[in-house]
Every structure is written in structure tokens, then in C-alpha cells.
CSV table of C-alpha atoms and ligand atoms in Angstrom, one decimal:
chain,number,residue,atom,x,y,z
A,1,MET,CA,137.3,9.3,112.8
A,2,THR,CA,136.4,6.3,114.9
A,3,ARG,CA,134.1,6.9,117.9
A,4,PHE,CA,134.1,5.1,121.2
A,5,SER,CA,130.5,4.0,120.4
A,6,GLU,CA,131.7,2.2,117.3
A,7,LEU,CA,134.1,-0.1,119.3
A,8,GLY,CA,131.4,-2.3,120.8
A,9,LEU,CA,131.5,-0.8,124.3
A,10,ALA,CA,128.5,-1.0,126.6
A,11,PRO,CA,126.4,2.1,127.3
A,12,GLU,CA,127.5,2.5,131.0
A,13,LEU,CA,131.1,2.6,129.9
A,14,LEU,CA,130.3,5.1,127.1
A,15,ASP,CA,128.6,7.3,129.8
A,16,ALA,CA,131.7,7.1,132.0
A,17,LEU,CA,133.9,8.1,129.1
A,18,ARG,CA,131.6,11.1,128.6
A,19,ASP,CA,132.0,11.9,132.3
A,20,VAL,CA,135.8,11.9,132.0
A,21,GLY,CA,135.6,14.0,128.9
A,22,TYR,CA,137.4,11.8,126.3
A,23,GLU,CA,136.5,12.9,122.9
A,24,ALA,CA,137.6,10.0,120.7
A,25,PRO,CA,139.6,6.8,121.2
A,26,SER,CA,143.4,7.1,121.1
A,27,PRO,CA,145.1,4.9,118.4
A,28,ILE,CA,146.0,2.1,120.9
A,29,GLN,CA,142.4,2.1,122.2
A,30,GLU,CA,141.0,2.0,118.6
A,31,GLN,CA,143.1,-1.1,117.9
A,32,ALA,CA,143.1,-3.0,121.2
A,33,ILE,CA,139.5,-2.6,122.4
A,34,PRO,CA,137.7,-4.6,119.6
A,35,PRO,CA,139.9,-7.8,119.8
A,36,LEU,CA,139.8,-7.7,123.6
A,37,LEU,CA,136.0,-7.4,123.6
A,38,GLU,CA,135.9,-10.5,121.3
A,39,GLY,CA,137.8,-12.4,123.9
A,40,LEU,CA,141.2,-12.6,122.2
A,41,ASP,CA,144.6,-12.4,123.8
A,42,VAL,CA,146.4,-9.1,122.9
A,43,ILE,CA,150.0,-7.9,122.9
A,44,GLY,CA,149.9,-4.1,123.0
A,45,GLN,CA,153.1,-2.2,122.3
A,46,ALA,CA,152.4,1.2,123.7
A,47,GLN,CA,154.0,3.7,126.1
A,48,THR,CA,152.8,5.6,129.1
A,49,GLY,CA,150.6,8.4,127.9
A,50,SER,CA,149.2,6.5,125.0
A,51,GLY,CA,145.9,5.7,126.7
A,52,LYS,CA,146.8,2.1,127.2
A,53,THR,CA,145.0,1.9,130.6
A,54,ALA,CA,141.6,2.4,128.9
A,55,ALA,CA,142.6,0.2,126.1
A,56,PHE,CA,142.8,-2.8,128.4
A,57,GLY,CA,140.6,-1.5,131.2
A,58,LEU,CA,137.4,-0.9,129.3
A,59,PRO,CA,137.2,-4.4,127.8
A,60,MET,CA,138.0,-5.9,131.2
A,61,LEU,CA,135.3,-3.8,133.0
A,62,GLN,CA,132.8,-4.7,130.3
A,63,GLN,CA,133.3,-8.4,131.1
A,64,VAL,CA,132.8,-8.0,134.8
A,65,ASP,CA,129.6,-9.7,135.9
A,66,HIS,CA,127.8,-7.7,138.5
A,67,GLY,CA,126.3,-10.6,140.2
A,68,GLU,CA,129.6,-12.2,141.1
A,69,GLN,CA,131.6,-10.9,144.0
A,70,GLU,CA,134.8,-12.9,143.3
A,71,VAL,CA,137.9,-11.6,141.6
A,72,GLN,CA,137.2,-11.6,137.8
A,73,GLY,CA,140.0,-9.4,136.6
A,74,LEU,CA,143.6,-8.8,137.6
A,75,VAL,CA,146.1,-6.1,136.5
A,76,LEU,CA,149.7,-6.7,137.5
A,77,THR,CA,151.9,-3.6,137.6
A,78,PRO,CA,155.7,-3.2,138.2
A,79,THR,CA,155.4,-0.2,140.6
A,80,ARG,CA,153.2,1.2,143.3
A,81,GLU,CA,152.8,4.5,141.4
A,82,LEU,CA,151.5,2.7,138.3
A,83,CYS,CA,149.2,0.5,140.5
A,84,ILE,CA,147.6,3.6,142.0
A,85,GLN,CA,147.3,5.4,138.7
A,86,VAL,CA,145.7,2.3,137.0
A,87,THR,CA,143.3,1.9,139.9
A,88,GLN,CA,142.1,5.4,139.8
A,89,ALA,CA,141.6,5.2,136.0
A,90,LEU,CA,139.6,1.9,136.3
A,91,ARG,CA,137.5,3.3,139.1
A,92,ALA,CA,136.6,6.2,136.9
A,93,TYR,CA,135.8,4.1,133.8
A,94,GLY,CA,133.9,1.6,135.9
A,95,SER,CA,132.0,4.1,138.0
A,96,ARG,CA,128.7,4.0,136.0
A,97,LYS,CA,128.7,0.2,136.1
A,98,GLY,CA,129.6,0.1,139.7
A,99,VAL,CA,132.6,-2.2,139.5
A,100,ASP,CA,134.5,-2.7,142.7
A,101,VAL,CA,138.2,-2.1,142.0
A,102,VAL,CA,140.8,-2.9,144.8
A,103,ALA,CA,144.4,-1.8,144.8
A,104,VAL,CA,147.1,-3.9,146.5
A,105,PHE,CA,150.7,-2.8,146.7
A,106,GLY,CA,153.8,-3.0,148.9
A,107,GLY,CA,154.8,-0.4,151.4
A,108,ALA,CA,151.2,-0.1,152.8
A,109,PRO,CA,149.6,-2.2,155.6
A,110,ILE,CA,148.6,-5.6,154.2
A,111,ARG,CA,145.8,-6.0,156.7
A,112,SER,CA,143.6,-3.3,155.2
A,113,GLN,CA,144.2,-4.7,151.8
A,114,GLN,CA,143.1,-8.1,153.0
A,115,ALA,CA,140.0,-6.5,154.5
A,116,GLN,CA,139.2,-4.8,151.2
A,117,LEU,CA,139.6,-8.1,149.4
A,118,ARG,CA,137.3,-9.9,151.8
A,119,ALA,CA,134.7,-7.2,151.3
A,120,GLY,CA,134.7,-7.5,147.5
A,121,GLY,CA,137.0,-6.7,144.7
A,122,GLN,CA,135.8,-7.8,141.3
A,123,VAL,CA,138.9,-6.2,139.7
A,124,VAL,CA,142.2,-6.3,141.6
A,125,VAL,CA,145.1,-4.0,140.5
A,126,GLY,CA,148.4,-5.0,142.2
A,127,THR,CA,152.2,-4.9,142.3
A,128,VAL,CA,153.7,-8.2,141.6
A,129,GLY,CA,155.3,-8.8,145.1
A,130,ARG,CA,152.2,-7.8,147.0
A,131,VAL,CA,150.0,-10.0,144.9
A,132,ARG,CA,152.2,-13.0,145.5
A,133,ASP,CA,152.2,-12.2,149.2
A,134,LEU,CA,148.4,-12.1,149.3
A,135,ILE,CA,148.1,-15.3,147.3
A,136,SER,CA,150.4,-17.1,149.8
A,137,ARG,CA,148.2,-15.8,152.7
A,138,HIS,CA,145.1,-17.1,150.9
A,139,SER,CA,143.7,-13.6,150.9
A,140,LEU,CA,143.6,-13.4,147.1
A,141,LEU,CA,142.1,-16.4,145.1
A,142,LEU,CA,142.6,-16.4,141.4
A,143,HIS,CA,140.7,-19.5,140.3
A,144,THR,CA,137.7,-17.3,139.3
A,145,CYS,CA,139.8,-14.7,137.5
A,146,ARG,CA,139.0,-14.6,133.8
A,147,PHE,CA,141.0,-11.6,132.6
A,148,VAL,CA,144.6,-10.7,133.4
A,149,VAL,CA,146.7,-7.8,132.2
A,150,LEU,CA,150.5,-7.5,132.5
A,151,ASP,CA,151.0,-3.7,132.4
A,152,GLU,CA,154.5,-2.4,131.5
A,153,ALA,CA,155.9,-5.9,131.2
A,154,ASP,CA,159.4,-4.6,130.2
A,155,GLU,CA,159.5,-2.7,133.4
A,156,MET,CA,158.7,-5.9,135.3
A,157,LEU,CA,161.6,-7.5,133.6
A,158,ASP,CA,163.9,-4.7,134.4
A,159,LEU,CA,162.9,-4.9,138.1
A,160,GLY,CA,163.4,-8.6,138.2
A,161,PHE,CA,159.8,-9.7,138.6
A,162,LEU,CA,159.3,-12.0,135.7
A,163,GLU,CA,159.5,-15.2,137.6
A,164,ASP,CA,157.0,-14.0,140.0
A,165,VAL,CA,154.7,-13.0,137.2
A,166,GLU,CA,154.9,-16.6,135.8
A,167,ARG,CA,154.1,-18.1,139.2
A,168,ILE,CA,151.0,-15.9,139.4
A,169,LEU,CA,149.9,-16.7,135.8
A,170,ALA,CA,150.3,-20.4,136.6
A,171,LEU,CA,147.6,-20.1,139.3
A,172,MET,CA,144.9,-18.8,137.0
A,173,PRO,CA,142.5,-20.8,134.9
A,174,ALA,CA,143.9,-21.8,131.5
A,175,SER,CA,140.7,-20.5,129.9
A,176,ARG,CA,141.4,-16.9,131.0
A,177,GLN,CA,142.0,-14.0,128.6
A,178,THR,CA,145.5,-12.4,128.8
A,179,ALA,CA,146.7,-9.0,127.7
A,180,LEU,CA,150.3,-8.0,127.8
A,181,PHE,CA,151.3,-4.3,127.4
A,182,SER,CA,154.9,-3.3,127.0
A,183,ALA,CA,156.7,-0.3,125.5
A,184,THR,CA,159.4,-2.6,124.1
A,185,MET,CA,159.5,-6.4,123.3
A,186,PRO,CA,162.9,-7.7,124.5
A,187,PRO,CA,163.4,-11.5,124.1
A,188,PRO,CA,162.3,-12.5,127.6
A,189,ILE,CA,159.0,-10.7,127.2
A,190,ARG,CA,158.5,-12.3,123.8
A,191,ARG,CA,159.1,-15.7,125.4
A,192,LEU,CA,156.7,-14.9,128.2
A,193,ALA,CA,154.1,-14.0,125.6
A,194,ASP,CA,154.7,-17.1,123.6
A,195,GLN,CA,154.2,-19.3,126.6
A,196,TYR,CA,151.3,-17.6,128.3
A,197,LEU,CA,149.2,-16.0,125.6
A,198,TYR,CA,147.0,-17.9,123.2
A,199,HIS,CA,147.3,-16.9,119.5
A,200,PRO,CA,147.6,-13.2,120.5
A,201,VAL,CA,146.8,-10.3,118.3
A,202,THR,CA,149.5,-7.7,118.3
A,203,VAL,CA,148.6,-4.0,118.2
A,204,LYS,CA,151.1,-1.2,118.0
A,205,VAL,CA,151.0,2.5,118.0
A,206,LYS,CA,153.1,3.2,115.0
A,207,ALA,CA,155.8,5.8,115.1
A,208,ALA,CA,155.1,9.0,113.3
A,209,THR,CA,157.2,9.9,110.4
A,210,LEU,CA,157.1,13.5,109.3
A,211,THR,CA,158.8,15.9,107.1
A,212,VAL,CA,161.7,17.2,109.0
A,213,GLU,CA,161.3,20.8,110.1
A,214,THR,CA,163.0,22.4,113.1
A,215,VAL,CA,161.4,23.5,116.3
A,216,GLU,CA,162.8,24.9,119.5
A,217,GLN,CA,161.3,22.8,122.2
A,218,PHE,CA,160.7,23.6,125.9
A,219,ALA,CA,158.9,22.2,128.9
A,220,LEU,CA,157.6,24.1,131.9
A,221,GLU,CA,156.6,22.5,135.2
A,222,VAL,CA,153.5,24.0,136.7
A,223,SER,CA,151.2,23.2,139.5
A,224,PRO,CA,147.6,22.3,138.3
A,225,ARG,CA,146.1,25.3,140.0
A,226,GLU,CA,148.5,27.8,138.4
A,227,LYS,CA,148.3,26.4,134.9
A,228,ALA,CA,146.1,29.0,133.4
A,229,ASP,CA,148.1,31.9,135.0
A,230,ALA,CA,151.4,30.3,133.8
A,231,LEU,CA,149.9,30.1,130.3
A,232,VAL,CA,149.0,33.8,130.3
A,233,ARG,CA,152.5,34.8,131.5
A,234,LEU,CA,154.0,32.6,128.8
A,235,LEU,CA,151.9,34.2,126.1
A,236,ASP,CA,152.9,37.6,127.4
A,237,ALA,CA,156.6,36.7,127.3
A,238,GLU,CA,156.6,34.9,124.0
A,239,ARG,CA,154.4,37.3,122.0
A,240,PRO,CA,153.6,34.7,119.4
A,241,ASP,CA,152.4,35.8,115.9
A,242,GLN,CA,150.0,33.0,116.0
A,243,ALA,CA,149.7,30.2,118.5
A,244,ILE,CA,147.7,27.1,119.0
A,245,VAL,CA,147.1,25.8,122.5
A,246,PHE,CA,146.4,22.1,122.7
A,247,VAL,CA,144.2,20.6,125.5
A,248,ARG,CA,143.1,17.0,126.1
A,249,THR,CA,139.3,17.3,126.3
A,250,LYS,CA,136.4,19.3,125.1
A,251,ILE,CA,135.5,20.4,128.6
A,252,ARG,CA,139.0,21.7,129.3
A,253,CYS,CA,139.0,23.4,125.9
A,254,GLU,CA,135.9,25.3,126.7
A,255,GLN,CA,137.1,26.2,130.2
A,256,LEU,CA,140.5,27.5,129.1
A,257,PHE,CA,138.9,29.4,126.2
A,258,ARG,CA,136.7,31.3,128.7
A,259,VAL,CA,139.6,32.0,131.0
A,260,LEU,CA,141.6,33.5,128.2
A,261,ARG,CA,138.7,35.4,126.7
A,262,ASP,CA,137.9,36.9,130.1
A,263,ARG,CA,141.4,38.2,130.3
A,264,GLY,CA,140.8,40.1,127.1
A,265,LEU,CA,142.7,37.9,124.7
A,266,ASN,CA,141.5,37.5,121.1
A,267,VAL,CA,141.0,33.7,121.2
A,268,LYS,CA,138.6,31.1,119.9
A,269,ALA,CA,138.0,27.5,120.8
A,270,LEU,CA,137.9,24.5,118.5
A,271,HIS,CA,136.5,21.2,119.6
A,272,GLY,CA,134.3,18.3,118.5
A,273,ASP,CA,131.1,19.5,120.2
A,274,MET,CA,130.9,22.6,118.0
A,275,THR,CA,128.7,22.6,114.9
A,276,GLN,CA,130.5,22.0,111.7
A,277,GLY,CA,129.6,25.6,110.6
A,278,ALA,CA,131.2,27.1,113.8
A,279,ARG,CA,134.3,24.9,113.4
A,280,ASP,CA,134.7,26.0,109.8
A,281,GLY,CA,134.4,29.6,110.7
A,282,VAL,CA,137.1,29.3,113.3
A,283,MET,CA,139.4,27.4,111.0
A,284,ILE,CA,139.1,29.9,108.3
A,285,SER,CA,139.8,32.9,110.4
A,286,PHE,CA,142.8,31.1,111.9
A,287,LYS,CA,144.2,30.1,108.5
A,288,GLU,CA,143.8,33.6,107.2
A,289,GLY,CA,145.7,35.0,110.1
A,290,ARG,CA,142.9,37.0,111.5
A,291,LEU,CA,142.8,35.0,114.7
A,292,PRO,CA,146.0,35.0,116.7
A,293,LEU,CA,145.2,32.4,119.4
A,294,LEU,CA,143.3,29.1,119.2
A,295,VAL,CA,142.6,26.6,122.0
A,296,ALA,CA,141.9,23.2,120.4
A,297,THR,CA,141.6,19.5,121.1
A,298,ASP,CA,143.8,17.1,119.0
A,299,VAL,CA,140.9,15.6,117.2
A,300,ALA,CA,139.3,19.0,116.2
A,301,ALA,CA,142.7,20.3,115.1
A,302,ARG,CA,143.2,17.3,112.8
A,303,GLY,CA,141.9,19.0,109.8
A,304,LEU,CA,143.8,22.2,110.5
A,305,ASP,CA,146.9,23.1,108.6
A,306,ILE,CA,149.0,24.8,111.2
A,307,SER,CA,152.2,25.2,109.2
A,308,GLY,CA,152.0,28.9,109.5
A,309,VAL,CA,151.9,28.9,113.2
A,310,SER,CA,154.9,30.3,115.2
A,311,HIS,CA,154.0,28.6,118.5
A,312,VAL,CA,152.5,25.4,119.7
A,313,ILE,CA,151.7,25.3,123.4
A,314,ASN,CA,150.7,22.0,125.0
A,315,PHE,CA,148.6,23.1,127.8
A,316,ASP,CA,148.0,19.4,128.5
A,317,VAL,CA,150.7,16.9,127.8
A,318,PRO,CA,149.7,15.0,124.7
A,319,THR,CA,148.2,11.5,125.1
A,320,SER,CA,151.1,9.8,123.4
A,321,PRO,CA,154.7,10.6,122.5
A,322,ASP,CA,153.5,10.2,118.9
A,323,GLY,CA,150.8,12.7,119.6
A,324,TYR,CA,153.5,15.2,120.7
A,325,VAL,CA,155.4,14.7,117.4
A,326,HIS,CA,152.2,15.2,115.5
A,327,ARG,CA,151.2,18.3,117.3
A,328,ILE,CA,154.5,20.1,117.1
A,329,GLY,CA,155.8,18.6,113.9
A,330,ARG,CA,153.5,21.0,112.0
A,331,THR,CA,154.6,24.3,113.6
A,332,ALA,CA,157.8,25.1,111.9
A,333,ARG,CA,157.6,27.4,108.9
A,334,VAL,CA,159.9,26.9,106.0
A,335,GLY,CA,163.1,28.8,106.6
A,336,ARG,CA,162.1,29.8,110.2
A,337,SER,CA,161.9,27.7,113.2
A,338,GLY,CA,158.8,27.4,115.4
A,339,ARG,CA,158.6,27.2,119.2
A,340,ALA,CA,156.9,24.5,121.2
A,341,ILE,CA,156.3,24.7,124.9
A,342,THR,CA,154.8,21.9,126.9
A,343,LEU,CA,153.3,22.5,130.3
A,344,TYR,CA,153.4,19.6,132.7
A,345,GLU,CA,152.6,18.7,136.3
A,346,ARG,CA,155.2,17.1,138.5
A,347,ARG,CA,153.4,13.7,138.4
A,348,GLN,CA,153.7,13.8,134.6
A,349,ARG,CA,157.5,13.8,134.5
A,350,ARG,CA,157.5,10.3,133.2
A,351,GLU,CA,155.3,11.3,130.3
A,352,ILE,CA,157.8,14.1,129.4
A,353,GLU,CA,160.6,11.6,129.6
A,354,ALA,CA,158.8,9.2,127.3
A,355,ILE,CA,158.3,12.1,124.8
A,356,GLU,CA,162.0,13.0,125.0
A,357,ARG,CA,163.0,9.4,124.3
A,358,HIS,CA,160.5,9.0,121.5
A,359,ALA,CA,161.3,12.4,119.8
A,360,GLY,CA,165.0,12.1,120.5
A,361,VAL,CA,165.3,15.5,122.1
A,362,LYS,CA,165.7,17.0,125.6
A,363,LEU,CA,163.0,19.6,126.3
A,364,ALA,CA,164.8,22.6,127.8
A,365,PRO,CA,163.2,24.2,130.9
A,366,TRP,CA,161.3,27.2,129.6
A,367,VAL,CA,162.3,30.7,130.9
A,368,LYS,CA,161.6,34.0,129.3
A,369,ASP,CA,163.6,34.8,126.2
A,370,ALA,CA,165.3,31.4,126.2
A,371,HIS,CA,166.7,30.0,123.0
A,372,VAL,CA,167.8,26.5,122.3
A,373,ALA,CA,169.1,24.8,119.1
A,374,PRO,CA,166.1,24.1,116.9
A,375,THR,CA,165.7,20.3,116.6
A,376,PRO,CA,164.4,18.3,113.7
A,377,ILE,CA,161.2,16.5,114.5
A,378,THR,CA,161.5,12.8,114.1
A,379,ALA,CA,160.4,9.8,116.2
A,380,PRO,CA,163.2,7.3,116.6
A,381,PRO,CA,162.1,4.0,118.1
A,382,ARG,CA,163.0,3.7,121.8
A,383,ARG,CA,166.0,1.5,122.5
A,384,HIS,CA,165.7,-0.9,125.3
A,385,SER,CA,168.5,-0.7,127.7
A,386,LYS,CA,168.7,-2.4,131.1
A,387,PRO,CA,170.4,0.0,133.6
A,388,HIS,CA,173.7,-1.4,134.4
A,389,VAL,CA,176.2,0.2,136.7
A,390,SER,CA,179.5,-1.3,137.6
A,391,ALA,CA,181.1,-1.1,141.0
A,392,ASP,CA,184.1,1.1,140.9
A,393,GLY,CA,184.5,1.7,144.6
A,394,GLU,CA,185.7,5.2,143.7
A,395,GLY,CA,184.1,8.6,144.1
A,396,PRO,CA,181.7,10.1,146.7
A,397,VAL,CA,179.0,8.0,148.3
A,398,ARG,CA,175.6,9.0,149.8
A,399,LYS,CA,174.1,7.6,152.9
A,400,LEU,CA,170.5,6.4,152.6
A,401,ILE,CA,168.0,5.6,155.3
A,402,VAL,CA,165.7,2.7,154.9
A,403,ALA,CA,162.4,2.8,156.9
A,404,GLY,CA,162.3,-0.5,158.7
A,405,GLY,CA,164.9,-2.5,160.6
A,406,ARG,CA,165.3,-5.6,162.8
A,407,ALA,CA,161.9,-5.1,164.3
A,408,ALA,CA,160.4,-5.5,160.8
A,409,GLY,CA,162.6,-8.6,160.2
A,410,LEU,CA,164.9,-6.9,157.7
A,411,GLU,CA,168.4,-8.3,157.1
A,412,PRO,CA,171.3,-6.7,155.3
A,413,SER,CA,170.8,-9.1,152.4
A,414,ASP,CA,167.2,-8.0,152.0
A,415,ILE,CA,168.3,-4.4,151.5
A,416,ILE,CA,171.1,-5.3,149.1
A,417,HIS,CA,168.7,-7.4,147.2
A,418,ALA,CA,166.0,-4.7,147.0
A,419,ILE,CA,168.5,-2.1,145.8
A,420,THR,CA,170.2,-4.2,143.2
A,421,VAL,CA,167.0,-5.6,141.8
A,422,ALA,CA,165.3,-2.2,141.6
A,423,SER,CA,168.1,-0.1,140.4
A,424,GLY,CA,170.4,-2.4,138.4
A,425,LEU,CA,173.3,-1.5,140.7
A,426,ASP,CA,176.0,-4.1,141.3
A,427,GLY,CA,175.9,-5.7,144.8
A,428,GLU,CA,179.4,-4.5,145.5
A,429,ALA,CA,178.4,-0.9,145.0
A,430,VAL,CA,176.1,-1.2,147.9
A,431,ARG,CA,178.2,-0.6,151.0
A,432,ASN,CA,178.2,-0.4,154.8
A,433,VAL,CA,174.7,-1.8,155.4
A,434,ARG,CA,173.8,-1.4,159.0
A,435,VAL,CA,170.4,-2.7,160.2
A,436,LEU,CA,169.2,-1.1,163.4
A,437,GLU,CA,166.1,-1.7,165.4
A,438,ARG,CA,163.7,0.5,163.5
A,439,PHE,CA,165.7,1.6,160.4
A,440,ALA,CA,168.7,0.8,158.4
A,441,LEU,CA,171.6,2.7,156.8
A,442,VAL,CA,173.3,2.0,153.6
A,443,GLU,CA,175.7,3.7,151.3
A,444,VAL,CA,175.6,3.9,147.5
A,445,PRO,CA,177.7,5.9,145.0
A,446,GLU,CA,176.5,9.5,144.9
A,447,LYS,CA,176.0,9.4,141.1
A,448,ASP,CA,173.5,6.5,141.5
A,449,ALA,CA,171.8,7.7,144.7
A,450,ASP,CA,168.9,9.5,143.2
A,451,ARG,CA,168.1,6.6,140.9
A,452,VAL,CA,168.3,4.2,143.8
A,453,VAL,CA,165.9,6.3,145.9
A,454,GLU,CA,163.5,6.7,143.0
A,455,ARG,CA,163.6,3.1,141.8
A,456,VAL,CA,163.5,1.4,145.2
A,457,GLY,CA,160.8,3.8,146.4
A,458,ALA,CA,158.8,3.2,143.2
A,459,SER,CA,158.9,-0.6,143.5
A,460,GLU,CA,157.9,-2.4,146.6
A,461,GLY,CA,158.2,-2.9,150.3
A,462,LEU,CA,161.0,-0.5,151.2
A,463,ARG,CA,160.8,3.2,152.0
A,464,ILE,CA,164.1,4.7,151.4
A,465,GLU,CA,165.4,8.3,151.4
A,466,SER,CA,168.7,10.3,151.6
A,467,ALA,CA,170.1,10.8,155.1
A,468,ARG,CA,170.3,14.4,156.2
A,469,ARG,CA,173.8,15.6,156.1
B,1,AMP,P1,147.6,6.2,130.0
B,1,AMP,O1,148.5,6.0,128.8
B,1,AMP,O2,146.5,5.1,130.0
B,1,AMP,O3,148.3,6.4,131.3
B,1,AMP,O4,146.8,7.6,129.7
B,1,AMP,C1,147.4,8.8,129.6
B,1,AMP,C2,146.5,9.9,129.8
B,1,AMP,O5,145.6,10.1,128.7
B,1,AMP,C3,145.6,9.8,131.1
B,1,AMP,O6,145.6,11.1,131.7
B,1,AMP,C4,144.2,9.6,130.5
B,1,AMP,O7,143.2,10.1,131.3
B,1,AMP,C5,144.3,10.3,129.2
B,1,AMP,N1,143.5,9.6,128.1
B,1,AMP,C6,143.4,8.3,127.9
B,1,AMP,N2,142.6,8.1,126.8
B,1,AMP,C7,142.2,9.3,126.3
B,1,AMP,C8,141.3,9.7,125.3
B,1,AMP,N3,140.8,8.8,124.4
B,1,AMP,N4,141.1,11.0,125.1
B,1,AMP,C9,141.7,11.9,126.0
B,1,AMP,N5,142.5,11.6,127.0
B,1,AMP,C10,142.7,10.3,127.2
């Protein structure tokens, strides 16, 4: 088992990792951190949930020079959500070192972002459109930037941002270090990598291949505060013969163990901070069936044969789709199928979708006594498909409201452009655009409306929502 301390990371970063409670590097971190620390360019093929943010973020933070206030690192993201998520993560990882991380994204006042950039910003995380905008206003200068990351490059391609990305890269010093992270490598991304990365090292999280057993798979949306209660209800309804509950960190493992124990359940914890003797004791009693319930981190559970277990419960969504396959792929008993239930918070919906694509299953919403067809556990590679919807002019339409109108300088073409670029919808499918003083109205096919709202909302500049009926 590789440790963070073996990867060449500085003490203040290791301390920060201890603060956030990460036990050991995820596979993409293990592979990407050493070459990035050596100064090499890296192509990382990894999905949301793999721990990719720390994989590029830690080496970037390590190379930030305290004494310099200029921009030293830039992370480009396709969406506002990802921008905010990456910023929060980098602030946490860089907290002990005191690195100044600034987020810049569309749909928020540009003035305050300009002020933050004037005040500092050794690392800037930004959406492509807003970064270009700030560059053109001379608020963001990149000639001092030594490290750039393109995060979720295939999403940038899908959203039509690739040319903008190239323009931004062209403004940076040729001697800079570049990392490109993408779940898939369609030809335009390959070409981009060929042109802008220098002898890159490619790292991939390889897909798990496992013996095929069958598992009934469910997911249950919960709010963070009710998670423990939801778990207790779930255990009560499921009455598992033997269950293993997976959590992400040692701290959470210990906390959840206490909660369950205090409710009178026969439960033990298993995590990397326990002595070897204590761990062995827990493993043996679990294996022999004397212990019905175990709360464990992935790493600690690695040595555990859980093939006799009737239930795997993911109290925390696994760090990667592969991790999911690993966790639940071991539940099923020969001749009987196991049950796997994953708890998730609303903001983790994308991680669940990544798991569904990767494992080739749909996780059914969990309700008491629910049964679904047991599914073999495999991990097919994700196919890349650009959303394409043809205009058929038929069927119901939905009216959407765009926040912003003539007063903001919006024209009908801006709205059509934003919708088609973000959602993949044909221009002809976008109808009846009416730009008023403070807002605009537009109609799109009902079947595409949710995606338009989600995609346009997630990209840049425009706030859009369904009109009330
Ligand atoms: P990411 O793929 O970077 O969005 O990370 C997905 C989630 O995994 C985030 O909630 C991270 O905080 C968490 N995470 C990243 N690396 C680790 C690690 N080594 N151990 C535990 N959790 C991690």
C-alpha cells in the first residue's frame, strides 16, 4: 500500500491531507503525483470521483512559491459547478501552506473577481469563458503562470470551448507545465494534447475486471444531516445477515461506528489507524460470522474476503466508479445474489451517474422491500457520445426564462448560441426567442427542456429556468 508520504509531497501538504482525513492515495493520485512533481506534462484519464483534483492539485500547490504574488497556477474547468468544487478542494489542500486560490466563473459579478485578482491569487481556478473575459480586460495576466490544468477536457469539447482553451494556452509561457484530465480521449482532445503538451506521461485508472456475480443494486438520496438515521432505518428494513458499511475516511469510520454502537447495534470499526492486532481480531470475528455489522474504509477492507456478505452499504459514495465495482463486486454469494445500497447527497448525483455508466447498470431508488433484477458486476468502458438532438418541430414545448435581457446587452442570437452550444440542441429547435428589457423568453422541446436548463445553467453567463405555467 502506497502512502501519501512516499509520493514526494511536502510536509505542509501531508498535514493538510491529514486534516481532510484521506487515508491513502487513490490510484490516479498514486500515478499522477510523482511525474507532476518531477515537472513532467501529464495526461490523466480519470473520471469525477476518482480523486483527480488532488492528483493535479497537490503537485500544483507544492510548486507555488510563497514569495510571489503573481498567478503561478491556472485550472480551467468547463462548468461553474466544477470550478467551485475544485476551488474548495484546492483551498483545503493548500490551507497549511497558505496558498491563495481565487475562483473566477460566469454568472457572477466580474468586478468582485477582478478585485480578488488584484489582491492576490497565486492559483486561479476558472471557467473558460470568464478566464478569457478577464484576460481581455487585463485583469488576469498569465505570463507568470507556470502550471496549467485542463480539467474535464472532454466536457470542454462537448460544450464548444476548445478554441477558447487554445487561445488561453497560447498566452502562457512555453516553459510551463501542462496537465490534461479527461474521462475519455476523443480525437480532438488527442490533437490538443499532441499540440500543447510536451512528451506527456499518460496515466489511467484501469477498469476493474472481476468475476461476474450478481447483485441487486440501489441508491438512496439523503441529506447529509440525516445520513446516519437513514442508515439505521435501512438496516432495520433490510435485516442483513451480514453487512459491511463503507465510508471514505478513518474519522468518518470512527464517528459512524460510535453512532451505530450507541444505538445498540453489534458493530465494529475497521480502519488504518487501528493496531494490526485489533484489525486482525475484527476481521476474524467478521469472517467467522460472529460479527454482523462492520464499518470500514476501503483501504482497511482490502485484505478482507467479503464474499459471504449479504449486503454492502456505501455510506459514502466510493472515490471512483472502479472503487464501486470493487466494493460491491465481492458481495454476491455463489447461487444467491447480494444487495448493494449506495447513499448519496444531491450534489453527488453526477458521481452516481458516472458509476452507472461505468458499471453499466441503473441504480434503482431504494425503498423498503424493493427488488430489482440482479445485475452482473462488470465495468464496461464509457463510450463517448456527443449529445445530438435533431429539430423535429413536433411535440410539446416548454417555455424557459433567461435572467437578463436588452439591458444586459443580450440579443436573440446570444441565447440561441448559448443553448445550442451547451446542450447540443439544433438551432431550429430553439423557438420564439423574445428578448425583453430585463429577461428573455424562449421555447425548447419539452423532452429536452430539463437538459437545456441543467446544461446552460451549469456552463456560463446565463441563468435560465422553466417559466411557471
Ligand atoms: P474528485 O474526483 O477529485 O472530485 O474527488 C472525489 C471525492 O473523493 C472528493 O470528495 C474528495 O474529497 C475525495 N477524495 C479524493 N482523494 C481521496 C483520498 N485519497 N481518500 C479519500 N477520499 C478522497
